[in-house]
mmCIF file of N, CA and C in Angstrom:
data_model
loop_
_atom_site.group_PDB
_atom_site.id
_atom_site.type_symbol
_atom_site.label_atom_id
_atom_site.label_comp_id
_atom_site.label_asym_id
_atom_site.label_seq_id
_atom_site.Cartn_x
_atom_site.Cartn_y
_atom_site.Cartn_z
ATOM 1 N N GLN A 1 -1.370 -18.306 -8.316
ATOM 2 C CA GLN A 1 -1.591 -17.259 -9.497
ATOM 3 C C GLN A 1 0.003 -17.101 -9.757
ATOM 4 N N VAL A 2 0.205 -16.955 -10.997
ATOM 5 C CA VAL A 2 1.361 -16.644 -11.792
ATOM 6 C C VAL A 2 1.226 -15.445 -12.737
ATOM 7 N N SER A 3 2.586 -14.895 -12.601
ATOM 8 C CA SER A 3 2.697 -13.359 -13.452
ATOM 9 C C SER A 3 3.343 -13.470 -14.297
ATOM 10 N N ASN A 4 3.333 -12.460 -15.106
ATOM 11 C CA ASN A 4 4.533 -12.179 -16.134
ATOM 12 C C ASN A 4 5.824 -12.497 -15.892
ATOM 13 N N PRO A 5 6.937 -13.087 -16.891
ATOM 14 C CA PRO A 5 8.035 -12.785 -16.481
ATOM 15 C C PRO A 5 8.902 -12.021 -16.125
ATOM 16 N N LYS A 6 9.427 -11.896 -15.167
ATOM 17 C CA LYS A 6 10.241 -10.828 -14.804
ATOM 18 C C LYS A 6 11.684 -11.049 -14.467
ATOM 19 N N ASN A 7 12.480 -10.308 -14.782
ATOM 20 C CA ASN A 7 14.106 -10.235 -14.129
ATOM 21 C C ASN A 7 14.532 -10.431 -12.813
ATOM 22 N N ILE A 8 14.913 -11.659 -12.603
ATOM 23 C CA ILE A 8 15.249 -11.923 -10.911
ATOM 24 C C ILE A 8 16.671 -12.431 -10.343
ATOM 25 N N THR A 9 17.684 -11.756 -9.627
ATOM 26 C CA THR A 9 18.761 -11.883 -9.366
ATOM 27 C C THR A 9 19.026 -12.733 -8.440
ATOM 28 N N VAL A 10 19.675 -13.520 -8.449
ATOM 29 C CA VAL A 10 20.054 -14.571 -7.518
ATOM 30 C C VAL A 10 21.709 -14.924 -7.487
ATOM 31 N N PRO A 11 21.976 -15.360 -6.253
ATOM 32 C CA PRO A 11 23.666 -15.933 -6.050
ATOM 33 C C PRO A 11 24.145 -16.540 -7.183
ATOM 34 N N MET A 12 23.075 -17.339 -8.269
ATOM 35 C CA MET A 12 23.995 -17.546 -9.891
ATOM 36 C C MET A 12 23.646 -17.324 -11.252
ATOM 37 N N GLY A 13 23.053 -16.046 -10.678
ATOM 38 C CA GLY A 13 22.809 -15.262 -11.817
ATOM 39 C C GLY A 13 21.600 -14.075 -11.957
ATOM 40 N N ARG A 14 21.032 -13.696 -13.523
ATOM 41 C CA ARG A 14 20.376 -12.815 -13.390
ATOM 42 C C ARG A 14 19.037 -13.462 -14.589
ATOM 43 N N TYR A 15 18.335 -13.967 -14.009
ATOM 44 C CA TYR A 15 17.299 -14.736 -15.031
ATOM 45 C C TYR A 15 16.013 -14.097 -15.132
ATOM 46 N N MET A 16 14.927 -14.477 -16.402
ATOM 47 C CA MET A 16 13.574 -14.042 -16.407
ATOM 48 C C MET A 16 12.603 -14.875 -15.807
ATOM 49 N N ALA A 17 12.042 -14.933 -14.789
ATOM 50 C CA ALA A 17 11.237 -15.794 -14.177
ATOM 51 C C ALA A 17 10.434 -15.651 -13.771
ATOM 52 N N TYR A 18 8.880 -16.570 -14.056
ATOM 53 C CA TYR A 18 7.697 -16.280 -13.354
ATOM 54 C C TYR A 18 7.545 -16.318 -12.108
ATOM 55 N N LYS A 19 7.081 -15.551 -11.245
ATOM 56 C CA LYS A 19 6.380 -15.724 -9.541
ATOM 57 C C LYS A 19 5.037 -16.356 -9.827
ATOM 58 N N VAL A 20 5.689 -17.714 -9.113
ATOM 59 C CA VAL A 20 4.230 -18.456 -8.745
ATOM 60 C C VAL A 20 3.956 -18.650 -7.229
ATOM 61 N N THR A 21 2.974 -17.820 -6.973
ATOM 62 C CA THR A 21 2.551 -17.744 -5.470
ATOM 63 C C THR A 21 1.196 -18.609 -5.164
ATOM 64 N N THR A 22 1.048 -19.194 -4.184
ATOM 65 C CA THR A 22 0.048 -20.416 -3.838
ATOM 66 C C THR A 22 -0.422 -19.896 -1.998
ATOM 67 N N LYS A 23 -1.249 -19.486 -1.829
ATOM 68 C CA LYS A 23 -2.007 -19.372 -0.749
ATOM 69 C C LYS A 23 -2.835 -20.353 -0.214
ATOM 70 N N ILE A 24 -2.751 -20.777 1.137
ATOM 71 C CA ILE A 24 -3.449 -21.815 1.653
ATOM 72 C C ILE A 24 -3.865 -21.364 3.030
ATOM 73 N N GLU A 25 -4.990 -21.603 3.733
ATOM 74 C CA GLU A 25 -5.885 -21.307 4.995
ATOM 75 C C GLU A 25 -5.907 -22.465 5.380
ATOM 76 N N LEU A 26 -5.298 -23.056 6.641
ATOM 77 C CA LEU A 26 -5.711 -24.294 7.428
ATOM 78 C C LEU A 26 -6.429 -23.788 8.933
ATOM 79 N N VAL A 27 -7.623 -24.234 9.398
ATOM 80 C CA VAL A 27 -8.197 -24.153 10.355
ATOM 81 C C VAL A 27 -8.148 -25.718 11.660
ATOM 82 N N VAL A 28 -7.424 -25.019 12.694
ATOM 83 C CA VAL A 28 -7.358 -26.049 13.419
ATOM 84 C C VAL A 28 -8.326 -26.711 14.319
ATOM 85 N N ALA A 29 -8.660 -28.317 14.077
ATOM 86 C CA ALA A 29 -9.756 -29.089 14.934
ATOM 87 C C ALA A 29 -9.405 -29.766 15.869
ATOM 88 N N VAL A 30 -8.277 -29.740 16.477
ATOM 89 C CA VAL A 30 -8.260 -30.417 17.548
ATOM 90 C C VAL A 30 -8.498 -29.458 18.934
ATOM 91 N N GLN A 31 -8.897 -30.720 20.182
ATOM 92 C CA GLN A 31 -9.330 -29.908 21.234
ATOM 93 C C GLN A 31 -9.045 -28.385 21.529
ATOM 94 N N GLU A 32 -7.883 -27.937 22.330
ATOM 95 C CA GLU A 32 -7.441 -26.971 23.047
ATOM 96 C C GLU A 32 -7.255 -25.694 21.841
ATOM 97 N N SER A 33 -6.579 -26.584 20.373
ATOM 98 C CA SER A 33 -6.370 -25.496 19.762
ATOM 99 C C SER A 33 -7.602 -25.191 18.675
ATOM 100 N N ARG A 34 -8.790 -25.755 18.814
ATOM 101 C CA ARG A 34 -9.925 -25.551 17.428
ATOM 102 C C ARG A 34 -10.190 -24.009 17.569
ATOM 103 N N GLY A 35 -10.473 -24.110 15.985
ATOM 104 C CA GLY A 35 -10.770 -22.707 15.804
ATOM 105 C C GLY A 35 -9.504 -21.573 15.269
ATOM 106 N N ALA A 36 -8.338 -21.730 15.724
ATOM 107 C CA ALA A 36 -7.165 -21.303 15.522
ATOM 108 C C ALA A 36 -6.887 -21.741 13.581
ATOM 109 N N THR A 37 -6.127 -20.894 13.166
ATOM 110 C CA THR A 37 -5.937 -20.629 11.286
ATOM 111 C C THR A 37 -4.392 -20.409 11.625
ATOM 112 N N VAL A 38 -3.809 -20.981 10.568
ATOM 113 C CA VAL A 38 -2.656 -20.927 9.590
ATOM 114 C C VAL A 38 -2.626 -20.652 8.311
ATOM 115 N N GLU A 39 -2.218 -19.479 8.344
ATOM 116 C CA GLU A 39 -2.036 -19.186 6.760
ATOM 117 C C GLU A 39 -0.254 -19.480 5.478
ATOM 118 N N VAL A 40 -0.553 -19.937 4.933
ATOM 119 C CA VAL A 40 0.872 -20.394 4.398
ATOM 120 C C VAL A 40 0.655 -19.720 3.445
ATOM 121 N N THR A 41 2.064 -19.429 2.685
ATOM 122 C CA THR A 41 2.035 -18.907 1.766
ATOM 123 C C THR A 41 3.812 -19.175 1.137
ATOM 124 N N GLN A 42 3.384 -19.605 -0.050
ATOM 125 C CA GLN A 42 4.538 -19.868 -0.685
ATOM 126 C C GLN A 42 4.873 -19.271 -2.007
ATOM 127 N N VAL A 43 6.162 -18.801 -2.262
ATOM 128 C CA VAL A 43 6.245 -17.697 -3.583
ATOM 129 C C VAL A 43 7.532 -18.909 -4.197
ATOM 130 N N HIS A 44 7.316 -19.290 -5.757
ATOM 131 C CA HIS A 44 8.748 -19.301 -6.410
ATOM 132 C C HIS A 44 8.606 -19.070 -7.918
ATOM 133 N N TRP A 45 9.739 -18.609 -7.981
ATOM 134 C CA TRP A 45 10.614 -17.817 -8.971
ATOM 135 C C TRP A 45 10.786 -19.063 -9.927
ATOM 136 N N ILE A 46 10.120 -19.286 -11.398
ATOM 137 C CA ILE A 46 10.431 -20.437 -11.987
ATOM 138 C C ILE A 46 11.202 -19.515 -13.292
ATOM 139 N N ALA A 47 12.400 -20.182 -13.991
ATOM 140 C CA ALA A 47 13.021 -19.523 -15.006
ATOM 141 C C ALA A 47 12.879 -21.038 -15.634
ATOM 142 N N PRO A 48 12.457 -20.577 -17.117
ATOM 143 C CA PRO A 48 12.385 -21.635 -18.124
ATOM 144 C C PRO A 48 13.754 -21.825 -18.466
ATOM 145 N N GLU A 49 13.586 -23.342 -18.496
ATOM 146 C CA GLU A 49 14.676 -24.395 -19.372
ATOM 147 C C GLU A 49 15.490 -24.286 -17.757
ATOM 148 N N ILE A 50 15.399 -23.794 -16.637
ATOM 149 C CA ILE A 50 16.370 -23.792 -14.964
ATOM 150 C C ILE A 50 15.779 -24.642 -14.274
ATOM 151 N N GLY A 51 14.369 -24.147 -14.249
ATOM 152 C CA GLY A 51 13.383 -24.149 -13.047
ATOM 153 C C GLY A 51 13.547 -23.405 -11.943
ATOM 154 N N ALA A 52 13.116 -23.940 -10.330
ATOM 155 C CA ALA A 52 13.158 -22.710 -9.791
ATOM 156 C C ALA A 52 14.473 -22.240 -9.238
ATOM 157 N N ILE A 53 14.440 -20.909 -9.156
ATOM 158 C CA ILE A 53 15.492 -20.184 -8.490
ATOM 159 C C ILE A 53 15.577 -19.851 -7.550
ATOM 160 N N LYS A 54 14.212 -19.208 -6.883
ATOM 161 C CA LYS A 54 14.147 -18.889 -5.365
ATOM 162 C C LYS A 54 12.550 -19.346 -5.048
ATOM 163 N N THR A 55 12.655 -19.233 -3.701
ATOM 164 C CA THR A 55 11.689 -19.795 -3.223
ATOM 165 C C THR A 55 11.347 -18.856 -1.853
ATOM 166 N N THR A 56 10.225 -18.685 -1.444
ATOM 167 C CA THR A 56 9.628 -17.911 -0.246
ATOM 168 C C THR A 56 9.035 -18.977 0.578
ATOM 169 N N PHE A 57 8.882 -18.525 1.727
ATOM 170 C CA PHE A 57 7.892 -19.581 2.442
ATOM 171 C C PHE A 57 7.471 -18.663 4.076
ATOM 172 N N SER A 58 6.398 -18.730 3.772
ATOM 173 C CA SER A 58 5.755 -17.527 5.270
ATOM 174 C C SER A 58 4.458 -18.262 5.721
ATOM 175 N N GLN A 59 4.569 -18.339 6.914
ATOM 176 C CA GLN A 59 3.215 -19.237 7.801
ATOM 177 C C GLN A 59 3.036 -17.965 8.490
ATOM 178 N N ARG A 60 1.814 -17.709 8.868
ATOM 179 C CA ARG A 60 1.408 -16.815 9.930
ATOM 180 C C ARG A 60 -0.021 -17.590 11.099
ATOM 181 N N GLU A 61 0.394 -17.597 12.136
ATOM 182 C CA GLU A 61 -0.826 -18.528 13.024
ATOM 183 C C GLU A 61 -1.681 -17.219 14.075
ATOM 184 N N PHE A 62 -2.918 -17.544 14.365
ATOM 185 C CA PHE A 62 -3.653 -16.874 14.835
ATOM 186 C C PHE A 62 -4.614 -17.849 15.567
ATOM 187 N N ASP A 63 -4.764 -17.395 16.967
ATOM 188 C CA ASP A 63 -5.731 -18.406 17.667
ATOM 189 C C ASP A 63 -7.254 -17.964 17.664
ATOM 190 N N SER A 64 -7.848 -19.248 18.284
ATOM 191 C CA SER A 64 -9.072 -19.208 18.416
ATOM 192 C C SER A 64 -10.258 -17.703 17.831
ATOM 193 N N ASN A 65 -9.565 -16.589 18.951
ATOM 194 C CA ASN A 65 -10.029 -15.648 18.800
ATOM 195 C C ASN A 65 -9.780 -14.451 17.576
ATOM 196 N N GLY A 66 -8.594 -15.025 16.730
ATOM 197 C CA GLY A 66 -8.357 -14.215 15.724
ATOM 198 C C GLY A 66 -7.123 -13.583 15.931
ATOM 199 N N SER A 67 -6.614 -13.317 17.021
ATOM 200 C CA SER A 67 -5.185 -12.478 17.620
ATOM 201 C C SER A 67 -4.122 -13.199 17.186
ATOM 202 N N PHE A 68 -3.586 -12.533 16.312
ATOM 203 C CA PHE A 68 -1.932 -13.059 15.601
ATOM 204 C C PHE A 68 -1.261 -13.568 17.010
ATOM 205 N N THR A 69 -0.696 -14.810 16.531
ATOM 206 C CA THR A 69 0.361 -15.328 17.665
ATOM 207 C C THR A 69 1.643 -15.562 17.088
ATOM 208 N N GLY A 70 1.900 -15.218 15.840
ATOM 209 C CA GLY A 70 3.153 -15.709 15.605
ATOM 210 C C GLY A 70 3.488 -16.185 13.766
ATOM 211 N N THR A 71 5.157 -15.799 13.540
ATOM 212 C CA THR A 71 4.900 -16.122 12.285
ATOM 213 C C THR A 71 6.301 -17.203 11.655
ATOM 214 N N LEU A 72 6.630 -17.462 10.918
ATOM 215 C CA LEU A 72 7.798 -18.054 10.675
ATOM 216 C C LEU A 72 8.365 -17.949 8.889
ATOM 217 N N SER A 73 9.208 -17.780 8.461
ATOM 218 C CA SER A 73 9.701 -17.427 6.803
ATOM 219 C C SER A 73 10.916 -18.076 6.720
ATOM 220 N N SER A 74 11.012 -18.099 5.363
ATOM 221 C CA SER A 74 12.239 -18.972 5.359
ATOM 222 C C SER A 74 12.184 -18.158 3.424
ATOM 223 N N GLU A 75 13.790 -18.297 3.296
ATOM 224 C CA GLU A 75 14.047 -17.427 1.542
ATOM 225 C C GLU A 75 15.030 -18.435 1.274
ATOM 226 N N LEU A 76 14.810 -19.067 -0.207
ATOM 227 C CA LEU A 76 15.858 -19.613 -0.552
ATOM 228 C C LEU A 76 16.611 -19.359 -1.932
ATOM 229 N N GLU A 77 17.466 -19.017 -2.243
ATOM 230 C CA GLU A 77 18.267 -18.504 -3.894
ATOM 231 C C GLU A 77 19.097 -19.678 -4.503
ATOM 232 N N ALA A 78 18.621 -19.950 -5.293
ATOM 233 C CA ALA A 78 19.753 -20.603 -6.252
ATOM 234 C C ALA A 78 20.996 -20.253 -6.641
ATOM 235 N N VAL A 79 21.927 -21.409 -6.175
ATOM 236 C CA VAL A 79 23.471 -21.032 -5.664
ATOM 237 C C VAL A 79 24.173 -21.506 -7.117
ATOM 238 N N GLU A 80 23.825 -22.849 -7.582
ATOM 239 C CA GLU A 80 24.265 -23.950 -8.713
ATOM 240 C C GLU A 80 23.272 -24.518 -9.419
ATOM 241 N N VAL A 81 23.795 -24.796 -10.204
ATOM 242 C CA VAL A 81 22.650 -25.987 -10.878
ATOM 243 C C VAL A 81 23.538 -27.280 -11.208
ATOM 244 N N ASN A 82 23.312 -28.266 -10.687
ATOM 245 C CA ASN A 82 24.066 -29.559 -11.452
ATOM 246 C C ASN A 82 23.867 -30.635 -11.869
ATOM 247 N N PHE A 83 22.912 -30.068 -12.942
ATOM 248 C CA PHE A 83 22.539 -30.907 -14.149
ATOM 249 C C PHE A 83 22.918 -30.942 -15.481
#
């Protein structure tokens, strides 16, 4: 999914950027974890003529009964461009 451009501020400055969101759901198919799921969401803010200026990643895990078991998330922001 791609949004209309929005002003985004990162340590490198303020830019008009498109928000690009990707969501994936994985189903585990190995023995003792069979049926567990992992939901992965990645969001990238892309500034024209610069590239990615911000990226977030989140992963939510559920057991085979659908109960939430944990999450992992990270966020990266542009500090400097060297090209």
